[in-house]
Short mmCIF file of C-alpha atoms and ligand atoms in Angstrom, two decimals:
data_model
loop_
_atom_site.label_atom_id
_atom_site.label_comp_id
_atom_site.label_asym_id
_atom_site.label_seq_id
_atom_site.Cartn_x
_atom_site.Cartn_y
_atom_site.Cartn_z
CA MET A 1 -13.05 79.19 -6.47
CA THR A 2 -11.27 76.92 -4.02
CA THR A 3 -12.15 73.28 -3.34
CA THR A 4 -11.76 71.50 -0.03
CA PRO A 5 -8.56 69.38 0.02
CA ASN A 6 -8.95 65.61 0.36
CA PRO A 7 -6.95 63.34 2.66
CA CYS A 8 -4.15 61.24 1.10
CA ASP A 9 -1.74 58.72 2.61
CA LEU A 10 1.47 60.23 1.25
CA LEU A 11 2.58 63.36 -0.59
CA VAL A 12 5.88 63.10 -2.49
CA THR A 13 7.59 66.27 -3.70
CA GLY A 14 10.87 66.97 -5.49
CA ASP A 15 12.91 69.57 -7.38
CA LEU A 16 12.35 67.34 -10.41
CA VAL A 17 9.96 64.47 -11.12
CA LEU A 18 11.08 62.22 -13.99
CA THR A 19 7.80 60.52 -14.82
CA LEU A 20 9.11 58.32 -17.71
CA ASP A 21 5.48 58.38 -18.90
CA PRO A 22 4.69 57.98 -22.63
CA GLN A 23 4.99 61.75 -23.11
CA GLY A 24 8.34 61.78 -21.29
CA ARG A 25 7.18 64.53 -18.93
CA THR A 26 9.70 65.93 -16.47
CA LEU A 27 8.17 68.20 -13.85
CA THR A 28 10.13 70.98 -12.16
CA ASP A 29 9.00 71.35 -8.54
CA GLY A 30 6.62 68.41 -8.94
CA ALA A 31 4.42 66.47 -6.56
CA LEU A 32 2.53 63.17 -6.36
CA ALA A 33 -0.30 62.21 -4.04
CA VAL A 34 -0.77 58.58 -3.00
CA VAL A 35 -3.95 56.95 -1.72
CA ASP A 36 -4.15 53.23 -0.88
CA ARG A 37 -0.77 52.36 -2.53
CA THR A 38 -1.74 54.12 -5.77
CA ILE A 39 -0.73 57.42 -7.39
CA VAL A 40 -3.92 59.53 -7.55
CA ASP A 41 -2.49 62.92 -8.59
CA ILE A 42 0.70 64.16 -10.21
CA GLY A 43 1.77 67.55 -11.47
CA PRO A 44 3.40 70.84 -10.43
CA ALA A 45 3.62 71.03 -6.64
CA ASP A 46 1.84 74.38 -6.49
CA GLU A 47 -1.18 72.76 -8.14
CA VAL A 48 -1.10 69.28 -6.53
CA SER A 49 -0.20 70.14 -2.91
CA PRO A 50 -3.25 72.38 -2.19
CA ARG A 51 -5.56 69.55 -3.29
CA TRP A 52 -4.43 67.17 -0.53
CA VAL A 53 -4.05 66.83 3.23
CA PRO A 54 -1.36 64.14 3.55
CA ALA A 55 -0.96 61.76 6.47
CA SER A 56 2.79 61.99 5.78
CA SER A 57 5.13 63.70 3.31
CA VAL A 58 8.55 62.86 1.84
CA GLY A 59 10.96 64.50 -0.57
CA GLY A 60 11.03 68.27 -0.79
CA SER A 61 13.87 70.50 -1.84
CA GLY A 62 17.04 68.63 -2.86
CA ARG A 63 15.27 65.52 -4.11
CA ILE A 64 14.62 64.05 -7.59
CA ALA A 65 11.73 61.59 -7.92
CA MET A 66 11.69 58.83 -10.52
CA PRO A 67 10.00 55.45 -10.98
CA GLY A 68 11.44 52.52 -9.04
CA LEU A 69 13.86 50.36 -11.02
CA VAL A 70 12.89 46.88 -12.24
CA ASN A 71 15.72 44.36 -11.86
CA ILE A 72 14.59 41.36 -13.82
CA HIS A 73 16.95 38.51 -12.89
CA ASN A 74 18.71 37.73 -9.58
CA HIS A 75 19.56 34.94 -7.17
CA THR A 76 20.13 36.72 -3.86
CA PRO A 77 21.39 33.64 -1.94
CA LEU A 78 24.21 33.37 -4.51
CA MET A 79 25.67 36.63 -3.22
CA ILE A 80 27.76 34.26 -1.14
CA THR A 81 30.06 33.84 -4.15
CA ARG A 82 30.51 37.46 -5.21
CA GLY A 83 33.88 39.11 -4.96
CA MET A 84 35.43 35.67 -5.61
CA ILE A 85 33.58 33.95 -8.44
CA GLU A 86 34.39 36.78 -10.84
CA ASP A 87 38.09 35.87 -10.82
CA ILE A 88 37.90 32.08 -10.54
CA GLY A 89 35.06 31.05 -12.81
CA PHE A 90 31.82 32.18 -14.34
CA ALA A 91 28.47 30.62 -13.45
CA PRO A 92 28.65 29.34 -9.85
CA MET A 93 26.68 26.16 -10.50
CA TYR A 94 29.36 25.04 -12.99
CA THR A 95 32.37 25.95 -10.83
CA PRO A 96 34.16 23.66 -8.33
CA GLY A 97 35.90 24.95 -5.18
CA ILE A 98 33.25 27.51 -4.19
CA PRO A 99 30.23 27.30 -1.87
CA GLN A 100 27.39 25.54 -3.69
CA GLY A 101 23.66 26.18 -3.45
CA HIS A 102 22.94 22.70 -2.13
CA TRP A 103 25.18 23.39 0.89
CA LEU A 104 22.86 26.16 2.12
CA THR A 105 20.27 25.66 4.82
CA GLU A 106 16.97 27.46 4.55
CA GLU A 107 18.10 29.97 7.22
CA ASP A 108 21.41 30.53 5.35
CA ALA A 109 19.44 31.32 2.20
CA TYR A 110 17.22 33.71 4.16
CA ALA A 111 20.22 35.56 5.65
CA LEU A 112 21.80 35.97 2.21
CA SER A 113 18.53 36.94 0.58
CA CYS A 114 18.01 39.69 3.17
CA LEU A 115 21.48 41.02 2.25
CA GLY A 116 20.58 40.99 -1.43
CA MET A 117 17.18 42.63 -0.97
CA PHE A 118 18.77 45.31 1.25
CA GLU A 119 21.39 46.11 -1.40
CA LEU A 120 18.82 46.14 -4.21
CA LEU A 121 16.54 48.54 -2.30
CA ARG A 122 19.52 50.67 -1.32
CA ALA A 123 20.22 51.13 -5.05
CA GLY A 124 16.62 51.98 -5.97
CA CYS A 125 15.38 48.61 -7.27
CA THR A 126 11.76 48.42 -6.18
CA THR A 127 10.84 45.33 -8.23
CA VAL A 128 13.15 42.30 -8.18
CA VAL A 129 12.94 38.92 -9.88
CA ASP A 130 14.69 36.41 -7.64
CA TYR A 131 14.94 32.65 -7.95
CA TYR A 132 16.99 30.03 -6.22
CA ARG A 133 16.83 26.99 -3.99
CA TYR A 134 14.77 27.64 -0.81
CA PRO A 135 12.74 30.25 -2.69
CA GLN A 136 10.47 30.71 0.33
CA SER A 137 13.50 32.36 2.00
CA CYS A 138 13.69 34.87 -0.87
CA ALA A 139 9.94 35.51 -0.62
CA ARG A 140 10.20 36.00 3.16
CA ALA A 141 13.11 38.45 2.81
CA ALA A 142 11.32 40.47 0.10
CA ALA A 143 8.08 40.49 2.09
CA GLU A 144 9.78 41.65 5.31
CA LEU A 145 11.94 44.37 3.73
CA GLY A 146 9.08 45.72 1.59
CA VAL A 147 10.37 44.86 -1.90
CA ARG A 148 8.00 44.10 -4.79
CA ALA A 149 9.19 40.73 -6.01
CA VAL A 150 8.62 37.91 -8.44
CA ILE A 151 10.02 34.76 -6.82
CA ALA A 152 10.57 31.25 -8.18
CA GLY A 153 12.46 28.09 -7.31
CA ARG A 154 15.51 26.68 -9.11
CA ILE A 155 14.24 23.75 -11.12
CA HIS A 156 16.80 21.29 -12.50
CA ASP A 157 17.46 17.57 -12.61
CA ALA A 158 21.19 17.62 -13.41
CA ALA A 159 23.04 16.48 -10.27
CA PRO A 160 24.96 19.52 -8.94
CA ASP A 161 28.11 17.74 -7.72
CA ALA A 162 28.54 15.95 -11.08
CA LEU A 163 27.89 19.23 -12.93
CA ALA A 164 30.57 21.09 -10.97
CA ALA A 165 32.92 18.25 -12.03
CA GLY A 166 31.91 18.70 -15.69
CA ARG A 167 29.47 15.75 -16.02
CA TYR A 168 25.75 15.73 -16.79
CA GLU A 169 23.90 13.13 -14.69
CA TYR A 170 20.11 13.59 -14.70
CA SER A 171 18.20 12.46 -11.61
CA ARG A 172 14.43 12.09 -11.55
CA ALA A 173 14.42 12.52 -7.75
CA ILE A 174 16.26 15.87 -7.93
CA GLY A 175 13.89 17.10 -10.66
CA GLU A 176 10.78 16.11 -8.72
CA ALA A 177 12.07 17.69 -5.50
CA SER A 178 12.77 21.00 -7.28
CA LEU A 179 9.30 20.96 -8.92
CA ALA A 180 7.70 20.28 -5.54
CA GLU A 181 9.66 23.15 -3.96
CA ASN A 182 8.46 25.60 -6.64
CA ALA A 183 4.86 24.34 -6.32
CA LYS A 184 4.93 24.80 -2.53
CA LEU A 185 6.34 28.32 -2.97
CA ILE A 186 3.42 29.21 -5.24
CA ALA A 187 0.89 27.73 -2.81
CA ASP A 188 2.38 29.57 0.18
CA TRP A 189 3.38 32.96 -1.26
CA ASN A 190 1.75 33.79 -4.61
CA GLY A 191 -0.31 36.99 -4.22
CA HIS A 192 1.05 37.88 -0.76
CA ASP A 193 0.34 41.45 0.44
CA GLY A 194 -2.08 42.48 -2.28
CA GLY A 195 0.05 40.92 -5.02
CA ARG A 196 3.33 42.58 -3.97
CA ILE A 197 4.89 39.11 -3.97
CA ARG A 198 4.17 37.02 -7.09
CA CYS A 199 5.53 33.55 -7.75
CA ASP A 200 6.44 32.02 -11.12
CA TRP A 201 8.19 28.93 -12.50
CA ALA A 202 11.94 28.91 -13.26
CA PRO A 203 13.75 26.01 -14.96
CA HIS A 204 17.48 26.69 -14.45
CA ALA A 205 18.75 26.16 -18.02
CA PRO A 206 18.29 23.91 -21.09
CA ASP A 207 21.38 21.84 -20.17
CA THR A 208 20.64 21.44 -16.44
CA CYS A 209 17.06 20.34 -17.15
CA SER A 210 16.20 17.22 -19.17
CA ASP A 211 13.65 17.41 -21.99
CA ASP A 212 11.03 15.72 -19.81
CA LEU A 213 11.52 18.21 -16.99
CA LEU A 214 11.35 21.22 -19.34
CA ARG A 215 8.16 19.82 -20.89
CA GLU A 216 6.65 19.38 -17.42
CA VAL A 217 7.52 22.97 -16.39
CA GLY A 218 5.97 24.25 -19.62
CA LYS A 219 2.68 22.54 -18.77
CA LEU A 220 2.69 23.80 -15.17
CA ALA A 221 3.48 27.36 -16.26
CA GLU A 222 0.71 27.29 -18.87
CA THR A 223 -1.83 26.54 -16.13
CA HIS A 224 -0.28 28.98 -13.64
CA GLY A 225 0.19 32.05 -15.88
CA GLY A 226 2.92 34.63 -15.24
CA ASN A 227 6.38 34.26 -16.74
CA VAL A 228 8.88 31.43 -17.13
CA HIS A 229 12.38 32.49 -16.04
CA THR A 230 15.52 30.72 -17.21
CA HIS A 231 19.13 31.03 -18.37
CA LEU A 232 19.64 30.65 -22.12
CA SER A 233 22.78 30.34 -24.25
CA GLN A 234 24.86 31.45 -21.29
CA LEU A 235 27.98 29.32 -21.84
CA PRO A 236 29.63 27.36 -24.69
CA LEU A 237 29.42 24.37 -22.30
CA GLU A 238 25.61 24.68 -22.24
CA VAL A 239 25.33 25.04 -26.02
CA ASP A 240 27.61 22.00 -26.59
CA ALA A 241 25.79 19.86 -24.01
CA VAL A 242 22.35 20.63 -25.45
CA ARG A 243 23.54 19.96 -28.99
CA ALA A 244 25.14 16.65 -27.94
CA ARG A 245 21.95 15.60 -26.10
CA THR A 246 19.33 16.77 -28.58
CA GLY A 247 20.99 17.86 -31.84
CA LEU A 248 19.48 21.34 -31.29
CA THR A 249 20.67 24.72 -30.05
CA PRO A 250 19.25 25.83 -26.67
CA PRO A 251 16.66 28.19 -28.27
CA GLN A 252 15.65 25.48 -30.76
CA LEU A 253 15.15 23.05 -27.87
CA LEU A 254 12.96 25.48 -25.90
CA ASP A 255 10.98 26.17 -29.08
CA LYS A 256 10.42 22.46 -29.68
CA LEU A 257 9.23 22.00 -26.08
CA GLY A 258 6.82 24.97 -26.24
CA LEU A 259 8.72 27.31 -23.93
CA LEU A 260 10.05 29.88 -26.42
CA ASN A 261 7.34 32.57 -26.36
CA ASP A 262 6.58 36.09 -25.14
CA ARG A 263 6.22 34.88 -21.54
CA LEU A 264 9.84 33.64 -21.42
CA ILE A 265 12.38 35.84 -19.62
CA ALA A 266 15.76 34.43 -20.60
CA ALA A 267 18.93 35.64 -18.94
CA HIS A 268 22.14 36.16 -20.94
CA CYS A 269 21.42 35.00 -24.55
CA ILE A 270 25.14 35.33 -25.32
CA HIS A 271 26.14 32.38 -27.48
CA MET A 272 23.60 32.66 -30.28
CA ASP A 273 24.06 32.44 -34.02
CA ARG A 274 21.92 34.34 -36.54
CA PRO A 275 19.16 31.67 -36.75
CA ASP A 276 18.96 31.58 -32.92
CA ILE A 277 18.60 35.37 -32.80
CA GLU A 278 15.87 35.30 -35.45
CA LEU A 279 14.05 32.49 -33.62
CA CYS A 280 14.13 34.31 -30.26
CA GLY A 281 13.07 37.59 -31.89
CA LYS A 282 10.17 36.00 -33.71
CA ALA A 283 9.01 34.34 -30.50
CA GLY A 284 9.07 37.74 -28.71
CA ILE A 285 11.05 36.54 -25.71
CA THR A 286 12.46 39.00 -23.17
CA VAL A 287 16.23 39.00 -22.76
CA ALA A 288 17.28 39.65 -19.17
CA HIS A 289 20.47 41.45 -20.10
CA ALA A 290 23.28 41.32 -17.51
CA PRO A 291 25.97 43.57 -19.02
CA ILE A 292 28.28 43.50 -15.99
CA GLY A 293 28.09 39.71 -15.81
CA ASN A 294 28.75 39.53 -19.56
CA ALA A 295 31.85 41.69 -19.17
CA LYS A 296 33.21 39.70 -16.24
CA GLY A 297 33.03 36.59 -18.42
CA GLY A 298 34.63 38.41 -21.37
CA ARG A 299 31.50 38.03 -23.52
CA ILE A 300 28.83 40.34 -24.95
CA ALA A 301 25.23 39.33 -25.73
CA PRO A 302 24.01 40.48 -29.18
CA ILE A 303 21.18 42.53 -27.66
CA ILE A 304 20.91 45.06 -30.48
CA GLU A 305 20.49 42.24 -33.00
CA LEU A 306 18.00 40.49 -30.68
CA ARG A 307 16.00 43.69 -30.30
CA GLU A 308 15.97 44.32 -34.04
CA ALA A 309 14.74 40.74 -34.51
CA GLY A 310 11.78 41.39 -32.16
CA ALA A 311 12.97 40.44 -28.66
CA ARG A 312 12.32 42.72 -25.69
CA ILE A 313 15.37 43.83 -23.68
CA ALA A 314 15.19 44.35 -19.92
CA LEU A 315 18.03 44.75 -17.44
CA CYS A 316 19.40 42.88 -14.48
CA THR A 317 22.39 42.87 -12.19
CA ASP A 318 22.18 39.07 -11.80
CA THR A 319 23.21 38.89 -8.15
CA PHE A 320 26.68 40.39 -8.11
CA SER A 321 25.61 43.97 -7.34
CA GLY A 322 22.34 45.72 -6.76
CA ASP A 323 23.18 48.78 -8.83
CA LEU A 324 21.00 48.82 -11.94
CA ILE A 325 22.15 52.35 -12.83
CA GLU A 326 25.68 50.97 -13.18
CA ALA A 327 24.28 48.15 -15.34
CA MET A 328 22.58 50.73 -17.59
CA ARG A 329 25.80 52.49 -18.54
CA TRP A 330 27.65 49.18 -18.87
CA ALA A 331 24.95 48.10 -21.34
CA ILE A 332 25.73 51.17 -23.44
CA ALA A 333 29.51 50.83 -23.14
CA MET A 334 29.53 47.12 -24.00
CA GLN A 335 27.52 47.62 -27.19
CA ARG A 336 29.62 50.60 -28.26
CA ILE A 337 32.75 48.46 -27.93
CA ASN A 338 31.03 45.61 -29.75
CA ARG A 339 29.68 47.78 -32.58
CA GLN A 340 32.58 50.26 -32.71
CA GLY A 341 30.18 53.19 -32.67
CA THR A 342 27.75 55.35 -30.68
CA VAL A 343 24.81 53.01 -30.33
CA LEU A 344 22.10 53.20 -27.62
CA ASP A 345 21.48 56.21 -25.41
CA ALA A 346 20.59 57.06 -21.80
CA ARG A 347 16.80 57.19 -22.29
CA THR A 348 16.75 53.80 -24.04
CA VAL A 349 18.56 51.95 -21.26
CA LEU A 350 16.55 53.81 -18.60
CA ASP A 351 13.42 52.40 -20.28
CA TRP A 352 14.98 48.91 -20.20
CA GLY A 353 15.48 49.30 -16.43
CA THR A 354 11.91 50.49 -15.81
CA GLN A 355 9.06 50.23 -18.32
CA GLU A 356 10.45 47.37 -20.42
CA GLY A 357 11.03 45.25 -17.30
CA ALA A 358 7.52 46.09 -16.10
CA THR A 359 6.02 45.13 -19.47
CA ALA A 360 7.96 41.85 -19.59
CA LEU A 361 6.50 40.96 -16.18
CA GLY A 362 2.96 41.84 -17.29
CA MET A 363 2.96 44.74 -14.82
CA SER A 364 3.05 47.75 -17.15
CA ASP A 365 -0.36 48.86 -15.88
CA ARG A 366 1.01 49.03 -12.33
CA ILE A 367 4.71 50.00 -12.37
CA GLY A 368 7.51 51.32 -14.62
CA SER A 369 6.49 55.01 -14.75
CA LEU A 370 4.93 57.64 -12.52
CA GLU A 371 1.33 58.05 -13.71
CA VAL A 372 -2.09 58.36 -12.08
CA GLY A 373 -3.50 54.88 -11.49
CA LYS A 374 -0.12 53.14 -11.10
CA ARG A 375 1.26 51.78 -7.85
CA ALA A 376 3.45 54.24 -5.93
CA ASP A 377 6.88 52.65 -6.49
CA ILE A 378 9.07 55.75 -6.32
CA VAL A 379 12.78 56.44 -5.85
CA LEU A 380 14.08 59.76 -4.50
CA LEU A 381 17.64 60.66 -5.45
CA ASP A 382 19.78 63.23 -3.65
CA ASN A 383 19.81 66.25 -5.98
CA ARG A 384 22.76 67.66 -4.04
CA SER A 385 25.01 64.71 -4.88
CA PRO A 386 28.03 65.85 -6.92
CA SER A 387 27.37 62.93 -9.31
CA LEU A 388 24.03 64.44 -10.34
CA ALA A 389 25.32 67.84 -11.50
CA PRO A 390 24.96 69.30 -14.03
CA MET A 391 21.34 68.29 -14.53
CA VAL A 392 20.40 69.17 -18.11
CA ASP A 393 17.96 66.70 -19.69
CA GLY A 394 17.48 64.57 -16.53
CA TYR A 395 18.42 61.29 -18.22
CA GLY A 396 22.06 61.72 -19.28
CA VAL A 397 23.60 62.56 -15.94
CA LEU A 398 21.50 59.93 -14.20
CA VAL A 399 22.61 57.06 -16.46
CA HIS A 400 26.17 58.15 -17.26
CA SER A 401 27.22 59.61 -13.89
CA ALA A 402 24.95 58.65 -10.97
CA SER A 403 25.00 55.42 -8.97
CA GLY A 404 22.72 53.55 -6.64
CA HIS A 405 24.41 55.31 -3.73
CA ASP A 406 22.71 58.56 -4.80
CA VAL A 407 19.38 56.99 -3.78
CA ASP A 408 18.07 58.50 -0.55
CA THR A 409 14.48 57.25 -0.19
CA VAL A 410 12.57 54.32 -1.68
CA ILE A 411 8.80 53.90 -1.69
CA VAL A 412 7.15 50.61 -2.66
CA ASP A 413 3.37 50.27 -2.85
CA GLY A 414 3.05 53.69 -1.22
CA ARG A 415 5.15 52.70 1.82
CA VAL A 416 8.55 54.26 2.61
CA VAL A 417 10.88 51.23 2.89
CA LEU A 418 14.22 53.09 2.76
CA SER A 419 14.83 56.54 4.23
CA GLY A 420 18.17 58.37 4.30
CA GLY A 421 19.71 55.19 2.86
CA LYS A 422 18.48 53.10 5.80
CA LEU A 423 15.88 50.35 5.84
CA THR A 424 12.72 51.32 7.69
CA LEU A 425 11.34 47.79 8.22
CA ALA A 426 14.52 45.91 9.25
CA ASP A 427 17.94 46.44 10.82
CA GLY A 428 20.36 46.79 7.87
CA ALA A 429 23.56 46.48 9.94
CA ALA A 430 22.34 43.25 11.54
CA ILE A 431 21.50 41.86 8.08
CA VAL A 432 25.07 42.49 6.85
CA THR A 433 26.63 40.93 9.98
CA ARG A 434 24.43 37.83 9.75
CA ALA A 435 25.14 37.34 6.02
CA GLN A 436 28.90 37.69 6.58
CA ALA A 437 28.79 34.96 9.26
CA VAL A 438 26.91 32.60 6.89
CA ALA A 439 29.32 33.34 4.05
CA SER A 440 32.42 32.84 6.22
CA ALA A 441 31.27 29.40 7.37
CA LEU A 442 30.53 28.23 3.82
CA TRP A 443 33.77 29.57 2.34
CA LYS A 444 35.64 27.74 5.13
CA ARG A 445 33.88 24.54 4.03
CA ALA A 446 35.05 25.30 0.45
CA GLY A 447 38.65 25.43 1.70
CA ARG A 448 39.18 29.21 2.03
CA SER A 449 39.89 31.19 5.21
CA PRO A 450 37.76 34.35 5.11
CA LEU A 451 39.13 37.55 6.67
CA GLN A 452 37.49 38.43 9.95
ZN1 ZN B 501 21.16 33.88 -13.25
#
């Protein structure tokens, strides 16, 4: 008996489909049908394809389909410092002699955010957490290029010029302005395009925010819902400053102010002692682990200990690259150096870059794996890339050998936003040229003469 095929918006096929579903199914010659942004059918192509009449099709022979990657901590306008900051300092906000966030105009931030969103999509990141000054520029870039994004402002009341000179001077006016900016972002952008853009609250760090400001953000976030994004125990400077100001470690301070809980996504978590690790684990925070950033600073976060204590681990590239696959294998390598042994494996870090990030964001019912009922956020890799052979279990060669450049096509919310490595909704070459011009002008202001 044959049934009449139904119309669907998109049919995705591939030599392999890595579903990353709870059963860990990998389909050979698989297919997915998409209706109204959502996966409605998945299985062997010879079973799925006859059931549907697609409005369009992508994939086919030579493609591997997998869930879109979830990159859980970035500041795309800060890409202005990459390629330089790595060798002259660590966290840009604490470093003199480089372009600073408060020098940017809103249009500068937009130009740089477009560059960042382009690179992230190019490397298969379909969901991106991004927060910085002029957050509406980040939201606009993500909206226009088709990225799923969680956007927030950069809340702080430490004066940036004093901070770059090594002094902590708290200003009520700066704190109120950054709160107002985040509130306006939420009013203007939260829920945009069927929820593709979500907005949260993001206090910069326990040392760059006073106790009063952190308390205020905690109250606002409680009413708003979503996550609170921050940096935690990133630098010895931060730990020393918080201890001098409050007598507490940074996690102890956030705990006292009501922010250390399972809604907190805390980047770095490097400089933590055993009691800090236990406290963060017990609170069930998510660590936004940035292994490449850790390595560039010569430090390694104790993520295995944090995970054993109860914390969730998710992955990020934290601005300096968009390649989360590279970050996955760095996460493994860093811990093996740290622990002097074969700890972690490809499937574990692949989960950190997909399902664990989705769960941390409260989106595990929508993204993180390829399953019926989830949004169609799908990456197609080039199965003919030399980096992807030999394909044995599907996970090992992907994590240990592939890179973001093996990504050919990216689908977000059922819409093809990258095809053949090129953006479909914007001019990628123009984005790079515009961002270079912005960066050159700001580096000139910082006293450098950029190559042209
Ligand atoms: Zn950061």
